[in-house]
Coordinates of C-alpha atoms in Angstrom, one line a residue:
Chain A
M1 CA 10.7 -7.8 -35.4
N2 CA 12.5 -9.0 -32.3
K3 CA 11.9 -12.5 -31.0
V4 CA 11.9 -13.2 -27.3
E5 CA 11.1 -16.3 -25.4
L6 CA 9.3 -14.7 -22.4
A7 CA 8.3 -11.1 -22.2
V8 CA 7.5 -9.7 -18.8
I9 CA 5.6 -6.4 -18.8
G10 CA 6.4 -4.5 -15.6
A11 CA 9.6 -4.5 -13.5
G12 CA 7.8 -4.2 -10.1
P13 CA 7.9 -6.9 -7.4
A14 CA 5.6 -9.2 -9.4
G15 CA 7.4 -8.8 -12.8
L16 CA 10.9 -9.1 -11.3
A17 CA 10.0 -12.1 -9.2
A18 CA 8.4 -13.7 -12.3
A19 CA 11.5 -13.0 -14.4
I20 CA 13.8 -14.4 -11.8
E21 CA 11.8 -17.6 -11.3
A22 CA 11.5 -18.3 -15.1
A23 CA 15.2 -17.4 -15.7
Q24 CA 16.2 -19.8 -13.0
L25 CA 14.4 -22.6 -14.9
G26 CA 16.3 -21.7 -18.1
V27 CA 13.9 -19.4 -19.8
K28 CA 15.3 -16.4 -21.8
V29 CA 13.5 -13.5 -20.3
V30 CA 13.2 -9.9 -21.4
V31 CA 11.5 -7.4 -19.0
F32 CA 9.9 -4.1 -20.1
D33 CA 9.1 -1.1 -17.9
E34 CA 8.0 2.4 -18.8
N35 CA 9.8 3.9 -15.9
A36 CA 13.4 5.1 -15.8
Q37 CA 14.1 3.0 -12.7
P38 CA 13.1 -0.6 -12.1
G39 CA 11.4 -1.9 -9.0
G40 CA 7.9 -0.5 -9.4
Q41 CA 6.8 0.9 -6.1
L42 CA 9.4 -1.0 -4.1
F43 CA 12.1 1.7 -4.0
K44 CA 9.6 4.1 -2.4
Q45 CA 8.9 1.6 0.4
I46 CA 11.3 2.6 3.2
H47 CA 9.3 0.7 5.9
K48 CA 9.9 -2.9 6.9
F49 CA 7.7 -5.5 5.2
F50 CA 5.6 -8.0 7.0
G51 CA 5.6 -11.6 6.0
S52 CA 7.6 -14.7 6.8
R53 CA 11.2 -14.9 7.7
E54 CA 11.9 -17.0 4.6
H55 CA 10.6 -14.2 2.5
R56 CA 12.5 -11.2 3.7
A57 CA 10.0 -10.1 6.4
G58 CA 11.4 -7.3 8.5
T59 CA 13.4 -6.1 5.5
R60 CA 12.7 -2.6 4.2
G61 CA 11.0 -2.6 0.8
F62 CA 13.7 -0.8 -1.1
R63 CA 16.3 -3.4 0.0
I64 CA 14.0 -6.1 -1.4
G65 CA 14.0 -4.2 -4.6
Q66 CA 17.8 -4.1 -4.6
E67 CA 18.0 -7.9 -4.0
L68 CA 15.6 -8.6 -6.8
L69 CA 17.6 -6.4 -9.2
A70 CA 20.8 -8.1 -8.2
Q71 CA 19.2 -11.5 -8.9
T72 CA 18.0 -10.5 -12.3
E73 CA 21.5 -9.3 -13.2
E74 CA 23.0 -12.5 -12.0
L75 CA 20.7 -14.5 -14.1
G76 CA 21.2 -12.4 -17.2
V77 CA 17.7 -11.2 -17.4
K78 CA 17.4 -8.2 -19.7
V79 CA 15.5 -5.3 -18.2
N80 CA 14.5 -2.7 -20.7
L81 CA 13.8 0.6 -18.9
G82 CA 12.1 3.6 -20.4
S83 CA 10.3 1.1 -22.6
T84 CA 6.6 1.7 -22.8
V85 CA 4.6 -1.3 -24.0
F86 CA 1.7 0.6 -25.6
G87 CA 0.1 -2.2 -27.4
L88 CA -0.4 -6.0 -27.0
D89 CA -1.9 -8.4 -29.4
K90 CA -1.8 -12.0 -28.2
R91 CA 1.9 -12.3 -27.9
N92 CA 3.1 -9.3 -29.9
L93 CA 4.3 -6.3 -28.0
W94 CA 4.5 -2.8 -29.4
V95 CA 7.2 -1.0 -27.4
L96 CA 8.1 2.6 -27.4
K97 CA 11.8 3.2 -26.5
E98 CA 13.6 6.5 -26.9
G99 CA 11.0 7.8 -29.3
K100 CA 11.1 4.7 -31.6
T101 CA 8.7 1.9 -31.9
E102 CA 9.9 -1.7 -31.6
V103 CA 7.9 -4.8 -32.1
Y104 CA 8.6 -7.9 -30.1
Q105 CA 7.2 -11.3 -30.7
A106 CA 7.2 -13.4 -27.6
D107 CA 6.5 -17.1 -27.1
A108 CA 4.9 -16.2 -23.8
V109 CA 3.9 -13.0 -22.0
I110 CA 3.5 -12.2 -18.3
V111 CA 1.5 -9.0 -17.7
A112 CA 2.6 -7.5 -14.4
A113 CA 1.6 -3.9 -15.1
G114 CA 0.5 -3.0 -11.6
A115 CA -2.2 -0.6 -10.6
S116 CA -2.8 3.1 -10.6
E117 CA -4.1 5.3 -7.8
N118 CA -7.7 6.3 -7.6
A119 CA -8.7 9.9 -7.8
L120 CA -11.2 11.8 -5.7
A121 CA -13.1 14.8 -7.0
F122 CA -14.3 17.6 -4.6
P123 CA -14.4 21.3 -4.9
G124 CA -10.9 22.5 -4.9
S125 CA -9.4 19.1 -5.8
T126 CA -7.5 20.6 -8.7
L127 CA -5.7 23.1 -6.5
P128 CA -1.9 22.7 -6.3
G129 CA -1.2 20.8 -3.1
V130 CA -3.7 18.1 -3.7
M131 CA -1.9 15.0 -4.8
T132 CA -2.2 11.2 -4.5
A133 CA -0.4 9.6 -1.5
G134 CA 1.8 7.8 -4.0
A135 CA 3.0 11.1 -5.5
A136 CA 3.8 12.4 -2.0
Q137 CA 5.7 9.2 -1.3
T138 CA 7.7 9.7 -4.5
F139 CA 8.5 13.2 -3.5
I140 CA 9.8 12.3 -0.1
N141 CA 11.4 8.9 -0.6
L142 CA 12.8 9.1 -4.1
H143 CA 13.4 12.8 -4.7
R144 CA 13.9 13.8 -1.0
V145 CA 11.6 16.8 -1.4
L146 CA 8.9 17.6 1.2
P147 CA 5.7 18.4 -0.7
G148 CA 4.3 20.4 2.2
K149 CA 4.6 21.0 5.9
K150 CA 1.0 20.4 7.1
V151 CA -0.6 17.4 5.5
L152 CA -4.1 16.0 5.5
M153 CA -4.3 12.3 4.5
V154 CA -7.5 11.1 3.0
G155 CA -7.9 7.3 3.3
S156 CA -6.9 4.8 6.0
G157 CA -5.8 1.8 3.9
N158 CA -2.2 0.7 4.3
V159 CA -1.1 3.3 1.7
G160 CA -2.6 6.2 3.6
L161 CA -1.3 4.9 7.0
I162 CA 2.2 4.2 5.7
V163 CA 2.6 7.4 3.7
S164 CA 1.4 9.4 6.7
Y165 CA 4.1 7.8 8.9
Q166 CA 6.7 8.4 6.2
L167 CA 5.7 12.1 5.8
M168 CA 6.3 12.6 9.5
Q169 CA 9.6 10.8 9.3
A170 CA 10.5 13.2 6.4
G171 CA 9.7 16.2 8.7
A172 CA 6.1 17.1 7.8
E173 CA 3.2 17.4 10.3
V174 CA 0.2 15.2 9.5
V175 CA -2.7 17.3 10.7
G176 CA -5.3 14.5 10.4
L177 CA -6.3 11.3 8.6
V178 CA -9.8 11.1 7.2
E179 CA -11.7 7.9 6.5
A180 CA -15.3 7.7 5.2
A181 CA -15.8 4.2 6.8
P182 CA -16.3 3.9 10.5
S183 CA -13.2 1.8 10.9
I184 CA -9.6 1.8 9.8
G185 CA -8.9 0.0 6.5
G186 CA -5.3 -0.9 6.8
Y187 CA -3.2 -2.8 9.4
G188 CA -3.8 -1.7 12.9
V189 CA -0.1 -1.6 13.7
H190 CA 0.4 1.0 11.0
A191 CA -2.5 3.0 12.4
A192 CA -1.0 2.7 15.9
K193 CA 2.3 4.2 14.7
I194 CA 0.6 7.4 13.6
K195 CA -1.7 7.4 16.5
R196 CA 1.3 7.3 18.9
A197 CA 2.6 10.3 17.0
G198 CA -0.6 12.1 17.9
V199 CA -2.3 12.2 14.5
P200 CA -6.0 12.8 14.9
L201 CA -8.1 10.1 13.1
F202 CA -11.4 11.4 11.6
L203 CA -13.3 8.2 11.0
G204 CA -16.7 8.5 9.4
H205 CA -15.7 11.7 7.8
T206 CA -14.9 12.8 4.2
I207 CA -13.2 15.8 2.7
A208 CA -15.8 18.3 1.5
E209 CA -13.6 21.0 0.0
A210 CA -10.1 22.2 -0.4
I211 CA -9.8 26.0 0.0
G212 CA -7.1 28.3 -1.3
E213 CA -6.5 31.0 -3.8
H214 CA -3.4 29.7 -5.6
Q215 CA -2.8 26.6 -3.6
V216 CA -4.3 24.6 -0.8
E217 CA -4.6 26.7 2.4
S218 CA -7.2 24.7 4.3
A219 CA -9.4 21.7 4.0
V220 CA -13.0 21.3 5.1
L221 CA -14.1 17.9 6.5
T222 CA -17.6 16.8 7.0
K223 CA -19.0 14.0 9.1
L224 CA -20.9 11.3 7.3
N225 CA -24.1 9.5 8.4
E226 CA -24.7 5.8 8.2
S227 CA -25.6 6.0 4.5
F228 CA -22.4 8.0 3.8
Q229 CA -24.2 11.3 3.3
P230 CA -22.7 14.5 4.7
I231 CA -24.2 15.7 7.9
P232 CA -24.9 19.5 7.5
G233 CA -23.3 21.6 10.2
S234 CA -20.6 19.0 11.0
E235 CA -17.9 20.8 9.1
I236 CA -14.4 21.1 10.5
T237 CA -11.8 23.3 8.9
L238 CA -8.1 22.3 9.1
E239 CA -5.2 24.5 8.1
V240 CA -3.2 22.4 5.7
D241 CA -0.9 23.0 2.7
T242 CA -1.1 19.5 1.3
I243 CA -3.9 17.0 0.8
C244 CA -2.9 13.5 0.0
I245 CA -5.5 11.1 -1.6
A246 CA -5.1 7.4 -0.7
V247 CA -8.5 6.0 -1.7
G248 CA -7.5 2.7 -3.3
L249 CA -6.0 1.5 -6.6
T250 CA -7.3 0.3 -9.9
P251 CA -5.5 -2.6 -11.7
M252 CA -3.9 -1.5 -15.0
M253 CA -5.5 -4.2 -17.1
E254 CA -5.7 -2.3 -20.4
L255 CA -2.9 -4.3 -22.1
A256 CA -4.4 -7.7 -21.1
R257 CA -7.8 -6.5 -22.1
M258 CA -6.6 -5.2 -25.5
A259 CA -5.0 -8.6 -26.1
G260 CA -8.5 -10.1 -25.6
A261 CA -8.2 -11.5 -22.0
E262 CA -11.5 -12.1 -20.4
L263 CA -12.2 -9.7 -17.5
K264 CA -14.2 -9.8 -14.4
Y265 CA -15.4 -7.0 -12.1
V266 CA -14.4 -7.7 -8.5
P267 CA -14.7 -4.5 -6.4
K268 CA -12.5 -5.9 -3.6
L269 CA -9.7 -6.4 -6.1
G270 CA -9.9 -2.8 -7.3
G271 CA -12.2 -3.2 -10.3
H272 CA -12.0 -5.1 -13.6
V273 CA -9.3 -7.8 -13.5
P274 CA -8.2 -10.4 -16.0
V275 CA -9.7 -13.7 -15.1
N276 CA -7.0 -16.1 -14.0
N277 CA -6.6 -19.5 -12.4
D278 CA -4.3 -20.7 -9.6
N279 CA -1.5 -21.0 -12.2
M280 CA -1.9 -17.3 -13.1
E281 CA -3.0 -18.3 -16.6
T282 CA -5.4 -15.9 -18.3
S283 CA -8.1 -16.9 -20.9
I284 CA -5.4 -16.4 -23.6
T285 CA -3.0 -19.3 -24.1
G286 CA 0.6 -18.3 -23.3
M287 CA -0.5 -15.1 -21.4
F288 CA -0.1 -14.9 -17.6
V289 CA -0.7 -12.2 -15.0
A290 CA 0.8 -11.4 -11.6
G291 CA 0.6 -8.7 -9.0
D292 CA -1.8 -5.8 -8.7
V293 CA -2.9 -6.0 -12.3
C294 CA -5.0 -9.0 -11.4
G295 CA -6.1 -7.7 -8.0
V296 CA -4.7 -5.1 -5.7
E297 CA -2.8 -6.6 -2.8
E298 CA 0.6 -6.2 -1.1
A299 CA 4.1 -6.4 -2.5
S300 CA 4.7 -9.7 -0.7
S301 CA 1.8 -11.5 -2.4
A302 CA 2.7 -9.8 -5.7
M303 CA 6.1 -11.4 -5.5
E304 CA 4.6 -14.8 -4.8
E305 CA 2.2 -14.5 -7.7
G306 CA 5.1 -13.4 -9.9
R307 CA 7.0 -16.6 -9.0
L308 CA 4.0 -18.7 -9.7
A309 CA 3.5 -17.1 -13.1
G310 CA 7.2 -17.6 -13.7
V311 CA 7.0 -21.3 -13.1
T312 CA 3.8 -21.6 -15.2
A313 CA 5.4 -19.8 -18.1
A314 CA 8.5 -21.9 -17.8
E315 CA 6.3 -25.0 -17.9
Y316 CA 4.4 -23.6 -20.9
L317 CA 7.7 -23.0 -22.6
K318 CA 8.8 -26.6 -21.8
H319 CA 11.6 -25.9 -19.4
I320 CA 10.0 -27.8 -16.5
A321 CA 7.3 -30.4 -16.5
G322 CA 5.3 -32.9 -14.5
K323 CA 6.0 -33.4 -10.8
A324 CA 8.9 -30.9 -10.7
A325 CA 6.6 -28.1 -11.9
A326 CA 3.7 -29.2 -9.8
D327 CA 5.8 -29.4 -6.6
R328 CA 7.4 -26.0 -7.2
K329 CA 4.0 -24.4 -7.8
A330 CA 2.4 -26.1 -4.7
L331 CA 5.2 -24.6 -2.5
I332 CA 4.5 -21.1 -3.8
R333 CA 0.8 -21.5 -3.5
E334 CA 1.2 -22.6 0.1
Q335 CA 3.2 -19.5 0.7
L336 CA 0.5 -17.3 -1.0
S337 CA -2.3 -18.7 1.0
A338 CA -0.4 -18.3 4.2
I339 CA 0.1 -14.6 3.4
R340 CA -3.6 -14.3 2.5
N341 CA -4.8 -15.8 5.7
G342 CA -5.9 -13.8 8.7
T343 CA -7.8 -10.6 9.0
F344 CA -6.8 -8.9 5.8
G345 CA -6.6 -11.6 3.1
N346 CA -8.6 -10.1 0.3
K347 CA -8.2 -12.0 -2.9
E348 CA -11.4 -13.2 -4.4
H349 CA -11.2 -16.9 -3.4
L350 CA -10.8 -15.9 0.2
K351 CA -13.5 -15.4 2.7
D352 CA -13.9 -12.0 4.2
K353 CA -12.9 -12.6 7.8
V354 CA -13.3 -9.0 8.9
K355 CA -16.0 -8.9 11.6
E356 CA -17.0 -5.7 13.0
E357 CA -18.5 -6.8 16.2
N358 CA -18.0 -3.8 18.3
T359 CA -16.7 -0.2 17.9
L360 CA -13.8 -0.4 20.2
G361 CA -10.2 -1.4 19.7
L362 CA -7.5 -1.1 17.1
R363 CA -9.7 -1.0 14.0
F364 CA -11.8 1.8 15.4
S365 CA -9.3 3.9 17.2
G366 CA -5.8 3.1 16.2
T367 CA -5.2 1.9 19.7
P368 CA -5.7 -1.6 21.1
S369 CA -8.5 -1.7 23.7
K370 CA -8.1 -3.0 27.2
D371 CA -10.0 -6.2 26.1
E372 CA -7.7 -6.7 23.1
L373 CA -4.6 -6.3 25.3
D374 CA -6.0 -8.5 28.1
S375 CA -6.7 -11.3 25.6
C376 CA -3.5 -10.8 23.6
P377 CA -1.2 -13.8 23.9
G378 CA 1.9 -11.6 23.6
V379 CA 1.2 -9.5 26.8
P380 CA 2.7 -10.9 30.0
S381 CA 0.9 -11.4 33.2
E382 CA 1.0 -9.0 36.2
G383 CA 3.0 -11.5 38.1
R384 CA 5.7 -11.8 35.3
L385 CA 5.8 -8.0 34.9
A386 CA 6.6 -7.7 38.7
K387 CA 9.6 -9.9 38.3
G388 CA 11.7 -7.8 35.9
P389 CA 12.3 -6.9 32.2
V390 CA 9.9 -8.7 29.8
A391 CA 8.6 -8.1 26.3
V392 CA 5.1 -6.8 25.8
I393 CA 3.9 -7.8 22.4
E394 CA 0.8 -5.6 21.6
C395 CA 0.0 -7.5 18.4
V396 CA -3.8 -8.1 18.3
Q397 CA -4.6 -8.5 14.6
E398 CA -4.0 -11.6 12.5
I399 CA -1.5 -10.3 9.9
P400 CA 1.0 -12.5 8.1
C401 CA 4.2 -11.8 10.0
N402 CA 6.8 -13.6 12.1
P403 CA 10.2 -11.9 12.5
C404 CA 9.7 -11.7 16.3
E405 CA 9.7 -15.5 16.5
Q406 CA 12.9 -15.8 14.5
V407 CA 14.8 -13.0 16.3
C408 CA 14.1 -14.1 19.9
P409 CA 17.4 -15.7 21.2
K410 CA 15.4 -17.5 24.0
G411 CA 12.8 -19.0 21.8
A412 CA 10.2 -17.2 23.9
I413 CA 8.0 -16.1 21.0
K414 CA 5.9 -18.5 19.0
V415 CA 3.9 -17.7 15.9
G416 CA 4.0 -21.0 14.2
K417 CA 1.5 -21.9 11.4
P418 CA -0.4 -20.3 10.0
I419 CA 1.9 -17.3 9.9
T420 CA -1.1 -15.0 10.6
S421 CA -1.4 -16.4 14.2
L422 CA -0.8 -13.9 16.9
P423 CA 2.6 -14.2 18.6
Q424 CA 2.6 -16.1 21.9
L425 CA 4.9 -15.1 24.6
T426 CA 6.4 -17.7 26.9
E427 CA 6.8 -15.2 29.6
N428 CA 9.2 -17.1 31.8
A429 CA 11.5 -17.8 28.9
C430 CA 11.7 -14.1 28.0
N431 CA 14.5 -12.1 29.7
G432 CA 13.5 -8.7 28.2
C433 CA 16.5 -8.4 25.9
A434 CA 14.5 -6.3 23.5
S435 CA 15.8 -8.0 20.3
C436 CA 12.1 -8.3 19.2
V437 CA 11.5 -4.6 19.9
T438 CA 13.5 -3.5 16.8
A439 CA 12.7 -6.6 14.7
C440 CA 8.9 -6.1 14.7
P441 CA 8.0 -4.4 11.4
G442 CA 4.8 -3.2 13.0
L443 CA 6.6 -1.5 15.9
A444 CA 4.2 -3.2 18.2
I445 CA 6.6 -4.5 20.8
V446 CA 8.1 -2.8 23.9
T447 CA 9.9 -4.2 26.9
V448 CA 8.9 -3.1 30.3
D449 CA 11.1 -3.4 33.5
R450 CA 9.0 -2.6 36.5
T451 CA 11.9 -3.5 38.8
Y452 CA 14.2 -0.8 37.3
D453 CA 14.2 1.5 40.3
E454 CA 12.2 1.9 43.5
N455 CA 9.6 4.2 41.8
K456 CA 10.7 4.1 38.2
A457 CA 10.1 1.7 35.4
L458 CA 12.1 1.3 32.3
V459 CA 10.2 1.1 29.0
T460 CA 12.1 0.3 25.8
F461 CA 10.4 1.1 22.6
P462 CA 11.2 1.3 18.9
Y463 CA 11.8 4.7 17.4
E464 CA 12.3 5.8 13.8
Y465 CA 12.4 9.6 13.8
L466 CA 15.3 11.9 13.6
P467 CA 16.9 13.5 15.5
L468 CA 17.5 10.8 18.1
P469 CA 17.5 11.9 21.7
E470 CA 20.7 12.1 23.7
T471 CA 21.3 9.7 26.5
G472 CA 20.4 11.4 29.8
A473 CA 18.0 13.8 28.1
T474 CA 14.5 14.4 29.6
V475 CA 11.8 13.9 27.0
H476 CA 8.0 13.9 26.8
A477 CA 6.8 10.3 27.1
V478 CA 3.7 9.5 25.2
N479 CA 1.0 6.9 25.5
R480 CA -0.7 4.8 22.8
Q481 CA -2.8 7.8 21.8
G482 CA 0.2 10.1 21.4
E483 CA -0.7 12.1 24.5
R484 CA 2.2 13.5 26.5
I485 CA 1.5 11.9 29.9
C486 CA 4.8 12.3 31.8
Y487 CA 8.5 13.0 31.4
G488 CA 11.0 10.3 30.9
Q489 CA 14.7 10.1 31.1
V490 CA 16.6 8.6 28.2
V491 CA 18.7 5.8 29.7
K492 CA 19.9 4.1 26.6
V493 CA 19.7 4.6 22.8
R494 CA 20.5 1.5 20.9
N495 CA 21.1 1.9 17.2
N496 CA 22.0 -1.6 16.1
K497 CA 23.0 -1.9 12.5
K498 CA 21.0 -5.1 12.2
A499 CA 17.9 -3.2 13.1
D500 CA 18.4 -1.1 10.0
G501 CA 17.4 2.3 11.4
T502 CA 14.9 1.1 14.0
V503 CA 16.3 2.4 17.2
A504 CA 15.5 1.0 20.7
I505 CA 15.1 3.8 23.2
S506 CA 15.0 3.0 26.9
L507 CA 13.1 5.6 29.0
A508 CA 12.9 5.7 32.8
V509 CA 9.4 6.8 33.6
P510 CA 7.3 6.9 36.9
E511 CA 6.3 3.4 37.8
E512 CA 2.6 4.1 37.5
Y513 CA 3.0 4.9 33.8
A514 CA 4.9 1.6 32.9
M515 CA 2.0 0.2 31.0
E516 CA 1.0 3.5 29.5
V517 CA 4.2 4.9 28.0
R518 CA 4.7 3.4 24.6
S519 CA 6.9 6.1 22.8
M520 CA 8.2 9.6 23.1
A521 CA 7.1 12.8 21.4
K522 CA 9.0 13.4 18.2
G523 CA 11.8 15.9 19.0
G524 CA 10.1 16.1 22.3
T525 CA 13.0 17.1 24.5
K526 CA 11.9 19.0 27.6
Chain B
M1 CA -27.3 22.1 -0.2
T2 CA -24.5 23.9 1.5
E3 CA -22.4 26.5 -0.2
T4 CA -19.7 23.9 -0.7
N5 CA -21.9 21.5 -2.8
K6 CA -22.7 24.2 -5.3
K7 CA -19.0 24.8 -6.2
E8 CA -17.7 23.4 -9.4
V9 CA -16.1 19.9 -9.3
I10 CA -13.7 19.0 -12.1
I11 CA -13.8 15.3 -13.0
C12 CA -11.6 15.2 -16.1
R13 CA -8.6 17.4 -15.4
C14 CA -7.0 16.9 -18.8
E15 CA -10.0 18.0 -20.7
D16 CA -11.5 20.3 -18.1
V17 CA -14.9 18.6 -17.8
S18 CA -17.0 19.3 -14.7
E19 CA -19.4 17.0 -12.8
V20 CA -22.3 19.2 -13.8
E21 CA -21.5 18.8 -17.5
I22 CA -21.3 15.0 -17.1
K23 CA -24.6 14.9 -15.3
Q24 CA -26.2 17.0 -18.1
A25 CA -24.8 14.6 -20.7
I26 CA -26.3 11.6 -18.7
E27 CA -29.6 13.4 -18.7
E28 CA -29.3 13.8 -22.5
G29 CA -29.0 10.1 -22.8
F30 CA -25.2 9.5 -22.8
T31 CA -25.0 6.8 -20.2
T32 CA -21.9 4.9 -20.9
I33 CA -18.3 5.8 -20.4
N34 CA -17.7 5.7 -24.2
A35 CA -20.7 7.8 -24.9
I36 CA -19.7 10.5 -22.4
K37 CA -16.2 10.3 -23.8
K38 CA -17.5 11.0 -27.3
R39 CA -19.8 13.8 -26.0
L40 CA -17.3 15.6 -23.7
R41 CA -13.8 14.2 -24.3
T42 CA -13.5 12.8 -20.8
G43 CA -10.5 10.4 -20.7
M44 CA -9.1 11.6 -24.0
G45 CA -6.3 13.7 -22.5
L46 CA -2.8 13.0 -21.4
C47 CA -3.7 10.5 -18.6
Q48 CA -6.0 8.6 -21.0
G49 CA -8.8 8.2 -18.3
R50 CA -6.6 6.9 -15.6
T51 CA -7.8 9.7 -13.3
C52 CA -11.4 10.2 -14.4
Q53 CA -12.7 6.9 -15.7
K54 CA -13.7 5.5 -12.3
L55 CA -15.2 8.9 -11.3
V56 CA -17.2 9.0 -14.5
A57 CA -18.4 5.4 -13.9
R58 CA -19.4 6.3 -10.4
I59 CA -21.4 9.3 -11.6
I60 CA -23.2 7.2 -14.2
A61 CA -24.0 4.6 -11.5
Q62 CA -25.3 7.3 -9.2
E63 CA -27.4 9.0 -11.8
T64 CA -28.8 5.9 -13.6
G65 CA -29.1 3.5 -10.7
K66 CA -26.9 1.0 -12.5
S67 CA -24.3 -1.0 -10.5
M68 CA -20.7 -0.3 -11.2
E69 CA -20.4 -3.8 -12.7
E70 CA -23.0 -3.0 -15.3
I71 CA -21.2 0.1 -16.6
L72 CA -19.3 -1.0 -19.6
L73 CA -15.6 -0.2 -19.9
P74 CA -14.5 2.1 -22.7
T75 CA -12.8 0.6 -25.7
T76 CA -9.1 -0.2 -25.1
R77 CA -6.9 0.2 -28.1
P78 CA -3.2 1.0 -28.7
P79 CA -1.6 3.2 -27.7
V80 CA -2.4 2.8 -24.0
R81 CA 0.0 5.7 -23.3
P82 CA 0.0 8.9 -25.2
I83 CA 3.0 8.7 -27.6
I84 CA 4.2 11.1 -30.3
M85 CA 3.0 10.4 -33.8
G86 CA 6.5 10.2 -35.1
A87 CA 7.1 7.1 -33.2
F88 CA 4.8 5.2 -35.6
E89 CA 7.0 6.0 -38.6
G90 CA 9.3 3.3 -37.4
E91 CA 12.2 1.8 -39.3
D92 CA 10.7 2.3 -42.7
Q93 CA 11.3 6.0 -42.7

């Protein structure tokens, strides 16, 4: 029997954040994770995270993972890898490590076990080539193996959108993205990225069948009616070799349940979750939860929940008390509720703010509508555009994010509080320097200079595909829908180290396309 | 029914159980995840139900008219991951 003060189950964003917070308060922490590598899903996340500037927004996920690991090391937190916690009884853990069982008795336990991906069953779903989006992401971002060349993505939540983008970055073609609902589930800016790359979105469709003899050779889609029933005769066949399933996650609450924690069924959170309060306490004394295990969200909120659980556990273990503890928790809670504000906040105690008033715009097409752009506080006026280079911030959804505000050397962008507010451009303060272009994690900002040349405008946009174009090359310029609308000449390629791989490309395009061109075709040299 | 709908759909991959078999079991009166597990071994394979459990629950909901909330979870007991029997021998051996 091994004694530990605080056992944390799971070394993902929630578990590591919890361990760091508790260790900082003097708690002796031991972390267990069944995987060979720590970080949970963080090391697969090569995209830049949203969030606030205080909380590493604009930083790529895997770098956040590296930072968390460095902190645990610094604090002397023991992270046991390859250690499967297979049983939990109150505060006793049964751990399998290197083929041997070890029993740990902990004074307090934080369960941060994460979530697992949902499956989808359809004829042919057992064919090789059908896999979860998370598996495809592991292939490309951890093992650097392309699972296929022509991919169909099923599901338009953030996982489906992000993995589609990353598959394209890795060199695959995404033939289509299917979503049963009539609107896109994830962040519009993620959808806009794949839309600009020309990926067709099949909203109101589902996958009917995967066809192939020994592996996936094609996929049949079918349109759904309003009650989500297939419409006969609406089938579309796409030639694909890979089908990725991104249809949500289910909290891995088995350990908490086995230990006797009370559960509640909350569909929005992914299913049955351990009941917890705003201290992350479960119904069992000395047992706390954090992250996806108590409701599927994003890594940024998982880290905040982890910190909260860490403080509560430290308080329970008498390392912090009274006002000091209360203040610390209040600060984290404030951060959490800021992240959860806006269009996409989805934890139980939050209202569903998503209103589907019309069927136009970003949520329905992956492209902001004219109305959305006209009313967007980040888009400059005609008058300002006529005067010279200026940022065009096409950010129309309330998501928790503000790196643009921080990076602007002129103070021309304001997000303020709440952090989900849309960025406001003070158009006369902006000089079109394009610092914000590569800072925006959503790749939603371009600069436009309509005075560049007599009949040419200069559009500077963010670009994250290889190979990069050569200066002077003529390339296919694309609009928000990914259509090749004209040729553009590459005037400048700025690969600033600070932008961590997001390259600013300046393209000279015919003046009439200044407000249409938003990117270039991947590898699209003339 | 199109040709597509008639094709076999596997729900539990570990134990090779089809949608048709599950629907038959429900008709025979096995209407909980646990009961279907005992009848057909769904969720008893390598993944321990992480793939099929929600799919089985959805089929039960669909066939019986129950809401997902009403469908009871199967029993959870150690080990939550498949582990080799030898691991239980422990230090005493």
